[in-house]
XYZ file of C-alpha atoms in Angstrom:
747
model
C 0.000 0.000 0.000
C 1.336 3.416 -0.981
C 0.088 6.514 0.795
C -0.720 9.449 -1.424
C 1.827 11.586 0.409
C 4.524 9.109 -0.635
C 3.127 8.832 -4.135
C 3.184 12.568 -4.782
C 6.807 12.729 -3.562
C 7.818 9.849 -5.822
C 6.173 11.377 -8.912
C 7.296 14.986 -8.659
C 9.124 16.502 -11.605
C 12.748 17.158 -10.581
C 13.241 20.840 -9.848
C 9.553 21.500 -9.242
C 9.354 19.984 -5.734
C 8.712 23.211 -3.814
C 5.735 24.139 -5.999
C 3.601 21.071 -5.301
C 0.839 21.184 -2.715
C 2.207 20.850 0.831
C 0.360 17.599 1.392
C 2.136 16.453 4.560
C 2.022 19.925 6.112
C -1.700 20.150 5.500
C -2.233 16.653 6.935
C -0.411 17.705 10.121
C -2.578 20.817 10.389
C -5.714 18.683 9.978
C -4.518 16.431 12.793
C -4.154 19.476 15.054
C -7.632 20.721 14.173
C -9.134 17.259 14.741
C -7.960 17.256 18.351
C -9.648 20.635 18.928
C -12.835 20.055 16.956
C -14.703 17.904 19.486
C -14.848 20.654 22.131
C -14.784 23.659 19.783
C -17.409 26.372 20.109
C -19.164 27.869 17.087
C -16.669 30.762 16.986
C -13.701 28.394 17.221
C -15.215 26.229 14.513
C -15.580 29.212 12.181
C -12.015 30.275 12.944
C -10.672 26.795 12.098
C -12.520 26.853 8.784
C -11.324 30.380 7.937
C -7.711 29.609 8.864
C -7.584 26.360 6.914
C -9.303 27.966 3.911
C -6.675 30.729 3.856
C -3.954 28.089 4.029
C -5.473 26.280 1.048
C -5.785 29.566 -0.848
C -2.075 30.184 -0.296
C -1.189 26.712 -1.589
C -3.339 27.146 -4.680
C -1.813 30.561 -5.351
C 1.674 28.998 -5.263
C 0.617 26.267 -7.688
C -1.137 28.618 -10.111
C 1.673 31.189 -10.221
C 4.203 28.446 -10.996
C 1.891 27.057 -13.660
C 1.611 30.497 -15.284
C 5.394 30.936 -15.129
C 5.975 27.597 -16.893
C 3.331 28.417 -19.474
C 5.174 31.624 -20.254
C 8.464 29.768 -20.785
C 6.818 27.196 -23.039
C 4.991 29.920 -24.961
C 8.331 31.671 -25.518
C 9.792 28.509 -27.009
C 6.745 28.098 -29.255
C 7.177 31.688 -30.405
C 10.782 30.976 -31.449
C 9.681 27.804 -33.244
C 7.044 29.805 -35.049
C 9.689 32.251 -36.287
C 11.896 29.396 -37.508
C 8.960 27.783 -39.278
C 8.127 31.104 -40.938
C 11.685 31.258 -42.299
C 11.352 27.722 -43.692
C 8.061 28.569 -45.394
C 9.511 31.715 -46.934
C 12.307 29.631 -48.403
C 9.870 27.101 -49.868
C 7.428 29.364 -51.719
C 7.576 32.171 -54.167
C 5.039 34.648 -55.521
C 4.134 34.490 -59.213
C 3.329 37.849 -60.908
C 2.614 39.507 -57.556
C -0.391 37.272 -56.923
C -1.302 36.033 -53.476
C -1.351 32.373 -54.512
C 1.605 30.602 -52.883
C 2.981 27.647 -54.788
C 4.979 25.058 -52.892
C 8.338 23.759 -54.031
C 10.091 20.647 -52.768
C 11.819 21.452 -49.463
C 15.571 21.856 -49.747
C 16.262 20.061 -46.484
C 13.871 17.358 -45.354
C 15.769 17.066 -42.048
C 15.008 20.680 -41.175
C 11.276 19.973 -41.092
C 11.841 16.798 -39.084
C 13.965 18.610 -36.492
C 11.306 21.283 -36.166
C 8.630 18.633 -35.617
C 10.818 16.982 -32.972
C 11.147 20.252 -31.083
C 7.377 20.790 -31.201
C 6.938 17.285 -29.784
C 9.424 18.041 -27.020
C 7.447 21.123 -26.025
C 4.380 18.865 -26.012
C 6.129 16.430 -23.657
C 6.949 19.264 -21.245
C 3.403 20.561 -21.548
C 2.218 17.080 -20.625
C 4.459 17.227 -17.555
C 2.820 20.512 -16.597
C -0.625 18.953 -16.961
C 0.493 16.074 -14.767
C 1.726 18.628 -12.230
C -1.705 20.266 -12.189
C -3.424 16.900 -11.986
C -1.423 15.676 -8.992
C -2.121 18.930 -7.170
C -5.830 18.708 -8.001
C -5.929 15.172 -6.595
C -4.027 16.328 -3.504
C -6.442 19.209 -2.923
C -9.434 16.902 -3.316
C -8.011 14.393 -0.840
C -7.047 17.083 1.668
C -10.599 18.473 1.632
C -12.101 15.009 2.117
C -9.609 14.273 4.881
C -10.545 17.522 6.625
C -14.264 16.716 6.439
C -13.662 13.202 7.724
C -11.245 13.895 10.593
C -12.278 17.368 11.752
C -15.979 16.726 11.220
C -16.739 20.068 9.524
C -18.059 19.956 5.965
C -15.612 22.301 4.299
C -14.936 20.492 1.009
C -18.091 21.177 -0.987
C -18.363 24.750 0.292
C -14.723 25.534 -0.480
C -14.966 24.276 -4.062
C -18.355 25.877 -4.790
C -17.421 29.254 -3.263
C -14.254 29.502 -5.365
C -15.197 27.742 -8.579
C -16.894 30.592 -10.460
C -15.645 33.622 -8.551
C -14.216 36.216 -10.999
C -10.904 36.323 -9.103
C -10.719 32.610 -8.397
C -7.258 31.083 -8.653
C -8.729 27.639 -8.141
C -10.564 28.149 -11.411
C -7.234 28.610 -13.199
C -6.243 25.038 -12.294
C -9.131 23.727 -14.375
C -9.802 26.424 -16.977
C -6.270 26.853 -18.270
C -6.783 28.853 -21.452
C -3.023 29.300 -21.931
C -2.480 25.545 -22.045
C -5.322 25.132 -24.519
C -3.780 27.807 -26.761
C -0.428 26.001 -26.712
C -2.121 22.668 -27.421
C -3.757 24.278 -30.459
C -0.408 25.683 -31.612
C 1.419 22.361 -31.237
C -1.391 20.411 -32.908
C -1.720 22.800 -35.838
C 1.998 23.032 -36.514
C 2.627 19.293 -36.212
C -0.254 18.576 -38.572
C 0.884 21.093 -41.171
C 4.556 20.141 -40.881
C 3.559 16.509 -41.247
C 1.633 17.408 -44.401
C 4.722 19.160 -45.733
C 6.952 16.169 -44.988
C 4.572 13.580 -46.458
C 3.756 15.468 -49.638
C 6.200 18.266 -50.262
C 4.737 19.190 -53.612
C 1.264 20.080 -52.288
C 0.502 23.221 -50.410
C -0.081 22.912 -46.702
C -3.694 22.829 -45.573
C -4.869 25.025 -42.751
C -6.555 23.126 -39.932
C -9.157 25.860 -39.687
C -10.665 24.533 -42.924
C -11.569 21.313 -41.088
C -13.810 20.633 -38.093
C -11.153 18.512 -36.376
C -7.612 17.204 -36.735
C -7.067 14.752 -39.613
C -7.305 11.187 -38.336
C -3.874 10.277 -39.713
C -2.284 13.164 -37.824
C -3.812 12.121 -34.499
C -2.789 8.503 -35.009
C 0.809 9.434 -35.853
C 1.161 12.129 -33.185
C 0.380 10.434 -29.842
C 1.460 13.528 -27.929
C -1.608 15.331 -29.288
C -3.888 12.560 -28.051
C -2.201 12.425 -24.654
C -2.410 16.198 -24.093
C -6.043 16.422 -25.168
C -6.991 13.509 -22.913
C -5.270 15.087 -19.918
C -6.823 18.480 -20.655
C -10.319 17.012 -20.904
C -9.954 15.381 -17.494
C -8.926 18.638 -15.861
C -11.561 20.789 -17.535
C -14.632 21.078 -15.325
C -17.807 22.757 -16.532
C -18.772 24.677 -13.393
C -21.779 26.340 -14.954
C -25.526 26.368 -15.134
C -25.515 22.837 -16.582
C -23.546 21.509 -13.599
C -25.944 23.193 -11.182
C -29.076 21.840 -12.860
C -27.556 18.371 -13.072
C -27.556 18.099 -9.281
C -31.168 16.955 -9.530
C -29.958 13.531 -10.667
C -28.263 12.977 -7.308
C -26.581 9.822 -8.554
C -22.833 10.167 -7.937
C -20.948 7.053 -9.055
C -19.905 4.540 -6.389
C -16.231 4.061 -5.630
C -15.957 0.789 -7.565
C -17.521 2.279 -10.672
C -15.613 5.535 -11.092
C -12.846 3.951 -13.137
C -15.441 2.079 -15.184
C -17.294 5.281 -15.976
C -14.139 6.617 -17.576
C -14.251 3.745 -20.068
C -17.935 3.874 -21.053
C -17.671 6.189 -24.041
C -17.891 3.315 -26.517
C -21.004 2.050 -24.717
C -22.984 5.244 -25.227
C -25.748 5.387 -27.807
C -26.963 8.827 -28.843
C -30.483 7.827 -29.902
C -31.040 5.823 -26.702
C -30.051 8.843 -24.623
C -32.482 11.014 -26.569
C -35.261 8.456 -26.058
C -34.659 8.603 -22.308
C -34.938 12.388 -22.408
C -38.110 12.068 -24.487
C -39.554 9.754 -21.836
C -38.890 12.340 -19.120
C -40.543 15.027 -21.243
C -43.631 12.965 -22.159
C -44.211 11.801 -18.605
C -44.254 15.353 -17.247
C -46.570 16.404 -20.074
C -48.807 13.467 -19.166
C -48.807 14.474 -15.511
C -49.719 18.135 -15.955
C -51.899 18.036 -19.084
C -54.985 17.116 -17.036
C -54.561 19.847 -14.401
C -56.585 22.596 -16.164
C -59.533 20.273 -16.995
C -59.613 17.624 -14.246
C -62.190 19.470 -12.125
C -64.445 19.968 -15.148
C -64.090 16.284 -16.079
C -65.116 15.248 -12.564
C -68.238 17.435 -12.759
C -69.209 15.866 -16.103
C -69.168 12.497 -14.332
C -71.461 13.794 -11.579
C -68.616 14.070 -9.043
C -67.506 17.183 -7.129
C -64.861 19.306 -8.808
C -62.588 18.921 -5.789
C -62.196 15.271 -6.781
C -59.529 16.614 -9.141
C -57.155 16.048 -6.214
C -57.785 12.307 -6.408
C -57.597 12.326 -10.204
C -54.230 14.086 -10.221
C -52.895 12.400 -7.077
C -53.590 8.838 -8.175
C -50.668 9.098 -10.610
C -47.916 9.868 -8.057
C -49.507 7.374 -5.643
C -48.973 4.579 -8.156
C -45.478 5.866 -8.900
C -44.541 5.306 -5.251
C -44.968 1.579 -5.796
C -43.689 1.252 -9.348
C -40.372 2.971 -8.569
C -39.217 -0.048 -6.529
C -40.088 -2.483 -9.311
C -38.430 -0.491 -12.085
C -35.359 0.169 -9.963
C -34.919 -3.603 -9.545
C -35.777 -4.379 -13.186
C -33.146 -1.950 -14.466
C -30.483 -4.257 -13.003
C -31.207 -6.626 -15.885
C -32.627 -4.531 -18.708
C -33.553 -0.997 -19.729
C -35.467 -1.610 -22.926
C -37.965 -4.137 -21.554
C -39.279 -2.017 -18.653
C -39.451 1.067 -20.896
C -41.524 -0.832 -23.458
C -43.718 -2.281 -20.717
C -44.288 1.142 -19.149
C -45.181 2.621 -22.550
C -47.912 0.029 -23.001
C -49.238 0.752 -19.501
C -49.269 4.490 -20.228
C -51.115 3.882 -23.512
C -53.747 1.830 -21.693
C -54.036 4.308 -18.832
C -54.549 7.285 -21.139
C -57.123 5.437 -23.249
C -59.054 4.541 -20.088
C -58.920 8.210 -19.074
C -60.261 9.225 -22.498
C -63.070 6.618 -22.454
C -64.266 7.380 -18.920
C -66.741 9.966 -20.259
C -68.101 7.494 -22.821
C -68.750 4.933 -20.077
C -69.724 7.632 -17.569
C -67.425 6.111 -14.941
C -65.403 8.123 -12.444
C -63.696 4.907 -11.376
C -62.444 4.268 -14.904
C -61.079 7.818 -14.908
C -59.166 7.364 -11.641
C -57.972 3.877 -12.639
C -56.625 5.269 -15.899
C -54.573 7.861 -14.050
C -53.382 5.215 -11.609
C -52.117 3.096 -14.511
C -50.287 6.145 -15.869
C -48.479 6.373 -12.540
C -47.451 2.715 -12.838
C -45.727 3.686 -16.083
C -43.333 6.099 -14.371
C -39.800 5.002 -15.357
C -38.001 8.230 -14.465
C -35.783 6.236 -12.095
C -34.653 4.120 -15.065
C -33.959 7.210 -17.162
C -31.862 8.679 -14.360
C -29.911 5.477 -13.922
C -29.327 5.094 -17.662
C -27.898 8.600 -17.884
C -25.720 8.092 -14.817
C -24.385 4.702 -15.950
C -24.161 4.891 -19.730
C -23.455 8.484 -20.733
C -19.765 9.302 -21.281
C -18.230 11.139 -18.343
C -17.400 14.107 -20.548
C -21.091 14.435 -21.503
C -22.630 13.429 -18.163
C -23.213 16.933 -16.832
C -24.782 18.053 -20.092
C -27.035 14.987 -20.260
C -28.068 15.387 -16.627
C -28.969 19.023 -17.196
C -30.878 18.012 -20.333
C -32.881 15.511 -18.271
C -33.943 18.201 -15.793
C -34.628 20.705 -18.579
C -36.745 18.143 -20.465
C -38.803 17.604 -17.305
C -39.259 21.345 -16.819
C -40.250 21.773 -20.453
C -42.773 18.950 -20.114
C -44.234 20.608 -17.046
C -44.804 23.791 -19.057
C -46.002 22.009 -22.207
C -48.696 19.934 -20.470
C -50.993 22.777 -19.352
C -50.322 24.722 -22.565
C -51.334 21.729 -24.663
C -54.500 21.344 -22.582
C -55.333 24.959 -23.389
C -54.802 24.397 -27.109
C -57.125 21.361 -27.026
C -59.895 23.378 -25.382
C -62.010 23.856 -28.532
C -61.738 20.334 -29.940
C -65.045 18.488 -30.261
C -65.735 15.349 -32.353
C -66.213 11.599 -31.898
C -64.224 8.445 -32.605
C -66.590 5.476 -33.079
C -69.052 7.186 -30.762
C -66.479 8.051 -28.085
C -66.386 11.812 -27.470
C -63.170 13.760 -28.078
C -63.448 17.135 -26.368
C -61.528 19.428 -24.028
C -61.575 16.948 -21.124
C -60.959 13.688 -23.003
C -58.536 15.015 -25.645
C -55.531 14.866 -23.251
C -56.087 11.107 -22.895
C -56.357 10.538 -26.650
C -53.325 12.701 -27.447
C -51.089 11.161 -24.788
C -52.217 7.640 -25.699
C -51.146 8.277 -29.293
C -47.887 9.887 -28.126
C -46.960 6.885 -26.006
C -47.855 4.553 -28.877
C -45.435 6.406 -31.133
C -42.832 6.378 -28.378
C -43.277 2.602 -28.002
C -42.439 2.126 -31.686
C -39.392 4.395 -31.468
C -38.021 2.474 -28.481
C -38.756 -0.867 -30.136
C -36.920 0.136 -33.314
C -34.080 2.355 -32.155
C -33.323 1.835 -28.457
C -30.079 -0.040 -27.951
C -29.634 -2.136 -24.824
C -26.264 -1.055 -23.361
C -23.354 -3.349 -22.706
C -23.374 -4.285 -19.030
C -19.840 -5.623 -18.831
C -18.789 -2.643 -16.719
C -21.530 -3.233 -14.137
C -19.819 -4.752 -11.126
C -21.935 -7.034 -8.902
C -19.527 -7.449 -5.999
C -16.316 -6.084 -4.591
C -14.233 -9.159 -5.426
C -15.202 -9.000 -9.040
C -14.574 -5.278 -8.906
C -10.957 -5.802 -7.946
C -10.359 -8.300 -10.717
C -12.161 -6.154 -13.244
C -10.232 -3.064 -12.216
C -6.960 -4.930 -12.607
C -7.879 -5.991 -16.119
C -8.793 -2.416 -16.984
C -5.572 -1.162 -15.513
C -3.489 -3.519 -17.613
C -5.414 -2.668 -20.761
C -5.008 1.020 -20.075
C -1.316 0.606 -19.405
C -0.881 -1.260 -22.657
C -2.770 1.391 -24.497
C -0.604 4.096 -23.034
C 2.570 2.263 -24.031
C 1.318 1.996 -27.598
C 0.681 5.696 -27.618
C 4.293 6.297 -26.884
C 5.440 4.654 -30.114
C 6.037 6.646 -33.237
C 7.273 5.699 -36.675
C 9.572 8.680 -36.763
C 12.944 7.608 -35.433
C 14.160 11.171 -35.139
C 11.289 12.162 -32.878
C 11.589 11.709 -29.103
C 9.415 8.818 -27.959
C 6.974 9.395 -25.130
C 7.941 7.126 -22.277
C 5.346 4.812 -20.848
C 5.629 6.083 -17.255
C 4.893 9.657 -18.309
C 1.874 8.689 -20.327
C 0.626 6.368 -17.635
C 0.995 8.992 -14.945
C -1.063 11.444 -16.932
C -3.847 8.905 -17.224
C -4.613 9.206 -13.546
C -7.993 10.713 -12.949
C -8.063 13.601 -10.447
C -11.171 12.248 -8.792
C -10.043 8.674 -8.374
C -6.364 8.008 -7.796
C -6.606 4.428 -6.522
C -3.731 2.560 -8.202
C -0.306 3.487 -9.412
C 1.518 1.921 -12.318
C 2.771 -0.954 -10.147
C -0.736 -1.862 -9.098
C -0.272 -0.681 -5.506
C -3.203 0.880 -3.738
C -2.695 4.557 -3.085
C -4.076 5.458 0.299
C -5.596 8.809 0.986
C -5.039 8.508 4.688
C -2.283 8.178 7.204
C -3.754 4.921 8.499
C -2.474 1.795 6.811
C -5.765 0.043 7.298
C -7.891 2.683 5.639
C -8.130 3.568 1.981
C -10.105 6.783 2.012
C -12.035 7.831 -1.037
C -15.064 9.768 -1.997
C -17.235 6.870 -0.939
C -14.820 5.041 1.349
C -15.655 1.319 1.604
C -19.295 2.024 2.392
C -21.716 -0.623 1.236
C -25.107 0.490 -0.046
C -28.039 0.479 2.381
C -29.838 -2.862 2.138
C -32.963 -2.403 4.301
C -35.097 0.158 6.119
C -33.308 -0.388 9.447
C -29.976 0.547 7.911
C -31.641 3.424 6.072
C -32.936 4.988 9.281
C -29.431 4.915 10.753
C -28.079 6.845 7.770
C -30.731 9.578 7.940
C -28.639 12.101 9.860
C -29.971 15.458 11.017
C -28.962 17.402 7.869
C -30.434 14.705 5.611
C -33.698 14.694 7.599
C -33.865 18.485 7.465
C -33.322 18.613 3.707
C -35.812 15.818 2.976
C -38.365 17.651 5.138
C -37.759 20.814 3.145
C -38.115 18.876 -0.100
C -41.391 17.353 1.089
C -42.730 20.779 2.071
C -41.665 22.354 -1.210
C -43.299 19.658 -3.370
C -46.425 19.707 -1.211
C -46.784 23.479 -1.607
C -46.180 23.384 -5.371
C -48.736 20.629 -5.832
C -51.363 22.547 -3.847
C -50.776 25.610 -6.019
C -50.896 23.770 -9.349
C -53.561 21.142 -8.726
C -56.231 23.494 -7.403
C -55.465 26.309 -9.869
C -58.171 25.163 -12.285
C -60.919 25.222 -9.633
C -59.820 28.473 -7.968
C -59.326 30.528 -11.120
C -62.651 29.333 -12.479
C -64.464 30.126 -9.214
C -62.896 33.513 -8.452
C -62.013 34.896 -11.901
C -64.094 32.811 -14.318
C -60.993 31.791 -16.298
C -61.362 29.380 -19.209
C -59.370 26.195 -19.612
C -57.185 27.944 -22.172
C -56.350 30.768 -19.762
C -55.499 28.335 -16.969
C -53.285 26.327 -19.305
C -51.329 29.356 -20.479
C -50.913 30.601 -16.890
C -49.493 27.264 -15.716
C -47.290 27.013 -18.803
C -45.763 30.424 -18.089
C -45.164 29.382 -14.489
C -43.398 26.226 -15.663
C -41.158 28.161 -18.044
C -39.696 30.120 -15.109
C -37.807 26.999 -13.981
C -34.958 27.321 -16.514
C -34.094 31.035 -16.034
C -34.402 30.727 -12.255
C -32.048 27.748 -12.276
C -29.609 29.743 -14.405
C -29.769 32.669 -11.975
C -29.169 30.482 -8.951
C -26.536 28.308 -10.612
C -24.441 31.136 -12.053
C -24.897 33.840 -9.452
C -26.649 33.198 -6.153
C -25.015 29.866 -5.294
C -21.549 31.335 -5.919
C -22.038 34.230 -3.503
C -24.187 32.905 -0.666
C -24.050 29.695 1.332
C -26.579 27.049 0.335
C -28.103 26.937 3.817
C -28.684 30.700 3.794
C -30.368 30.541 0.377
C -32.578 27.702 1.651
C -33.641 29.636 4.732
C -34.389 32.846 2.811
C -36.313 30.887 0.166
C -38.498 29.348 2.853
C -39.276 32.796 4.245
C -40.272 33.986 0.757
C -42.335 30.839 0.293
C -44.149 31.474 3.581
C -44.909 35.038 2.463
C -46.274 33.753 -0.854
C -48.479 31.128 0.813
C -49.858 33.719 3.232
C -50.443 36.218 0.420
C -52.436 33.801 -1.749
C -55.066 33.250 0.961
C -58.461 34.886 0.643
C -59.193 37.630 3.218
C -62.790 38.275 2.235
C -64.911 40.072 3.327
C -62.193 42.418 4.670
C -60.282 42.566 1.379
C -61.504 41.747 -2.135
C -59.756 38.805 -3.786
C -58.227 39.889 -7.112
C -56.426 38.137 -9.917
C -53.373 40.344 -9.262
C -53.132 39.035 -5.723
C -53.457 35.445 -6.887
C -51.012 35.721 -9.800
C -48.428 37.661 -7.778
C -48.551 35.233 -4.862
C -48.476 32.228 -7.221
C -45.351 33.551 -8.944
C -43.662 34.135 -5.571
C -44.537 30.595 -4.431
C -43.384 28.960 -7.654
C -40.153 30.946 -7.987
C -39.280 30.368 -4.324
C -39.964 26.653 -4.786
C -37.753 26.533 -7.883
C -34.863 28.208 -6.069
C -35.400 25.996 -3.046
C -35.472 22.784 -5.086
C -32.171 23.322 -6.866
C -30.194 24.459 -3.816
C -31.797 21.869 -1.545
C -30.948 18.965 -3.848
C -27.435 20.295 -4.359
C -26.836 20.512 -0.608
C -28.448 17.109 -0.068
C -25.902 15.514 -2.388
C -23.118 17.053 -0.264
C -24.324 16.077 3.218
C -25.614 12.590 2.454
C -23.887 9.485 3.748
C -21.648 7.615 1.282
C -23.950 4.626 1.761
C -26.779 6.642 0.208
C -24.822 7.419 -2.940
C -25.586 4.090 -4.620
C -27.760 1.007 -4.339
C -31.569 0.868 -4.347
C -31.918 3.325 -1.463
C -29.770 6.000 -3.086
C -30.341 9.652 -2.319
C -31.923 10.315 -5.702
C -34.449 7.563 -5.046
C -35.209 8.964 -1.571
C -35.770 12.485 -2.874
C -37.996 11.179 -5.675
C -40.101 9.127 -3.282
C -40.313 12.047 -0.834
C -41.540 14.379 -3.567
C -44.014 11.823 -4.892
C -45.445 11.225 -1.414
C -45.793 14.988 -0.915
C -47.723 15.354 -4.189
C -50.030 12.491 -3.256
C -50.859 13.904 0.186
C -51.380 17.382 -1.268
C -53.899 16.033 -3.759
C -55.656 14.107 -0.977
C -55.882 17.344 1.043
C -57.465 19.130 -1.921
C -60.071 16.391 -2.229
C -60.900 16.426 1.485
C -61.104 20.212 1.839
C -63.104 20.416 -1.384
C -66.076 18.795 0.335
C -66.480 22.060 2.263
C -67.293 23.841 -0.999
C -65.289 25.701 -3.613
C -65.618 28.934 -1.649
C -63.674 27.379 1.249
C -61.217 25.275 -0.747
C -58.494 27.929 -0.940
C -58.202 28.803 2.747
C -58.841 25.280 4.021
C -55.943 23.989 1.926
C -53.619 26.983 2.402
C -53.772 27.040 6.225
C -52.227 23.547 6.692
C -49.786 24.338 3.883
C -48.686 27.508 5.686
C -48.227 25.577 8.926
C -46.105 22.988 7.093
C -43.887 25.756 5.686
C -43.413 27.215 9.175
C -42.577 23.802 10.660
C -40.018 23.176 7.913
C -38.457 26.620 8.469
C -38.194 26.027 12.234
C -36.661 22.593 11.640
C -34.201 24.193 9.229
C -33.189 26.702 11.884
C -32.690 23.904 14.422
C -30.362 22.048 12.063
C -28.932 25.160 10.400
C -25.339 24.653 11.528
C -25.346 21.026 10.393
C -26.126 22.078 6.810
C -22.533 22.534 5.751
C-alpha cells in the first residue's frame, strides 16, 4: 500500500518539488484541528474553517503562479519555433506575378522539417508534464478536503470548491480552466499537422486546420502527444456552470468501484437511446400536468364534485410510489424491456382516461390515471444517464434531463389549453376538451413505443460490477489494458522524434477524482492509516434495508428531505387546485389556466440559471434555503383569501403564485445540491440512493397534497383555498423552524 503523500513525492518533476501542494504539512494541520474540533465552540469552529481555507488559498496561489510561469516559458519557445517555421516557409514558396497564390516547391532540407517537428513534440512532452503537475495537485487538494471533512468533522470540502469555482478572481478556477495551455495545445497540434503534411507530400501546399472541423485522423494517429495532451486536458476541464448546477437533480454520484469504469464507457454510449430517455422524461411530465386545467371539469361531467380533481391528479404519483421499486430492480437486468412495458401501460391508462366519459365512470377515470403512474420510469432514465453516458457528456445529459422535465411541465398545461375547442367523436367516443388529453397522450406513447422498439439499444453491461471481489479483478484488467494502451501511444514511426515514455503517459492517465492505483498496481491510500483507503465513498456498502436506512438519515439529511417534502407539497397545492380556484374567483377558461401554468413552468430554466451562475456562488446554500423558505411562507400567506375584509383579485393570486413557484424553484435546486453534499456515502448508490429517496419524498408529498385538496373540497369551492392553504402555511413554518434547528449542520 502506498500513501498518497509518498506517491506525490515519488512522482514529482525534478526541480519543481517546492511548488507542489504541501500535502504532509496540510495533513499535520488537519490532525491538530481534529484534536480541537470535538470541544470547539461555534466561533472556534468558524475560525478553524477560515484559517484552513486561507492556508489552502495560499497553496493554490503557489501552484497557479508556478503554472503560469511555466506556461510563459513554453509559450516563448513556441514563439521561437514559429519564427523558424516562418523562415522555412519563406524559403519554400515564391510569388508568381505579384499574386497572393503561394505555390509550394520541394523542401531543400527534409531534415530541417523533421527537427522542427521533434522540437514541437518536445514542447508537447513538457506541456504534458505541466498537466500532470496540475493533476497531482488537483488530486491532492481533493483528498485534503475530504480528509478535513472526515477527521475534523466540519463539511468544508463542498463549500470551499463551490465558493471559489466561479468567482471572478478565483485562482482555483485557473487550475481547471487553463486557457493558456489550450492555446499552446492548439499551436502544437496545428503546426505538427501542417509540418507533417509538408513532410509527407512536399509538392502540395499545406492545408490550414481551420478549414476542417477537427484534426485529420492520420495526424492524431501518428502524433500520440496530441492525443495524450487532449486527454489530460479534458480530465482537468470542469464545466462549473448552469448545466452543472441543474444536473444536481440527478443525485446519482458514481460509487467508488464504478468511477474507473465510468471513464471507459464512451464506446457504450448510444446517442439515440439517450435522446429516447430524455423524451420519456418530457412525455411523462406532459402526461402528468396536461390534465390539471380540466380535471375538475371532467369530474363534474361524471357527476362528481370538482374537488375530486385532487384524487384524479394524485392517483398518478400514488402509483409511482410503488412502481419505482419495481423499475429500480428491473433496471439491473434490462432498460429496454421495462421502458416498453411502461409505454404500453401508459397507452392503456390514457385510453381509459379518455373513455371514462363514454362509459360515464369516475372509477375508470381514476384507474386510468393510476395506470399512468405505474408507467413512471423516471428512475430508469436517471440510472441510464448516470451509468451509460460518457463522463465528458454526463453533466450536459443530466442538465438536459432536468430541462426536459421542466419543459414537459410547461407544455402539459399549454397543450390542454390548445385542445380546449376540440369536439368530435371516434366510433361514438367523445373527443373534447376533457378527453382530448387522454387521446393525445395515448397516441404519443404509442409512437414512443415504436421508437423504443426500433431504435433503443440495450447497453453493454460488462462494466456493471456485482460485488467487490469481481470489482478488484475487473479493475486490474482495466488497468493492464489502459497501461498497454498508453505504451502503444508512446510509439512513433519517426525515429528522429523523441518517444513518449510509458511512465509519463501512464501517470497522466490518472484521474483527479479517483487516484486508486499506481503503475505498479499498488493501492494509493488517501489517509495516514495503513488500514484505511479513504475515497469519496470510502468502503461504504449500499443500504440494504429500512433499518440501515434509518441509521443513515442524519440530522442534515432529515432536514433537507423535510424541506423537499414541504416544497413539493406546496407546489402541488398551487398547481392542482389552480383550475378550480381561477374558475371560481375569476371565471378563467381552460385555455387561460393552461397558459398561466405554462408560463409558471417556463420560469424553472431562467431561475435555475440565476441560482446556478450567481446566487449559489455568492451565498451559502443553507442561507439561500432559509431565505427561500421565508419567501415561500410570504407567498403562501399572500395567496389566501381575506374576504370580506379585502376583495380577492387576480393580481393578488397571480403575484402570490409567482412568488410561491419561484421560491420553490430556487429551493429545489439548492436543496438537492446541498443534499448531495451532506448525504452518507452509503446513500450514494444502491436501491436506497439519495436520488431515489428524494424522488419518493416528492411523490409522497404530491399524493398527500392532492388528498388534502379532495378532502377540503367537500367544504365547498368557496372554502377550498383557505382550508388547503392554512395547513400548507403551517407545514412551511414547521419546515423553516426545523431548518433553523439544524442550520449549523447544513454545511
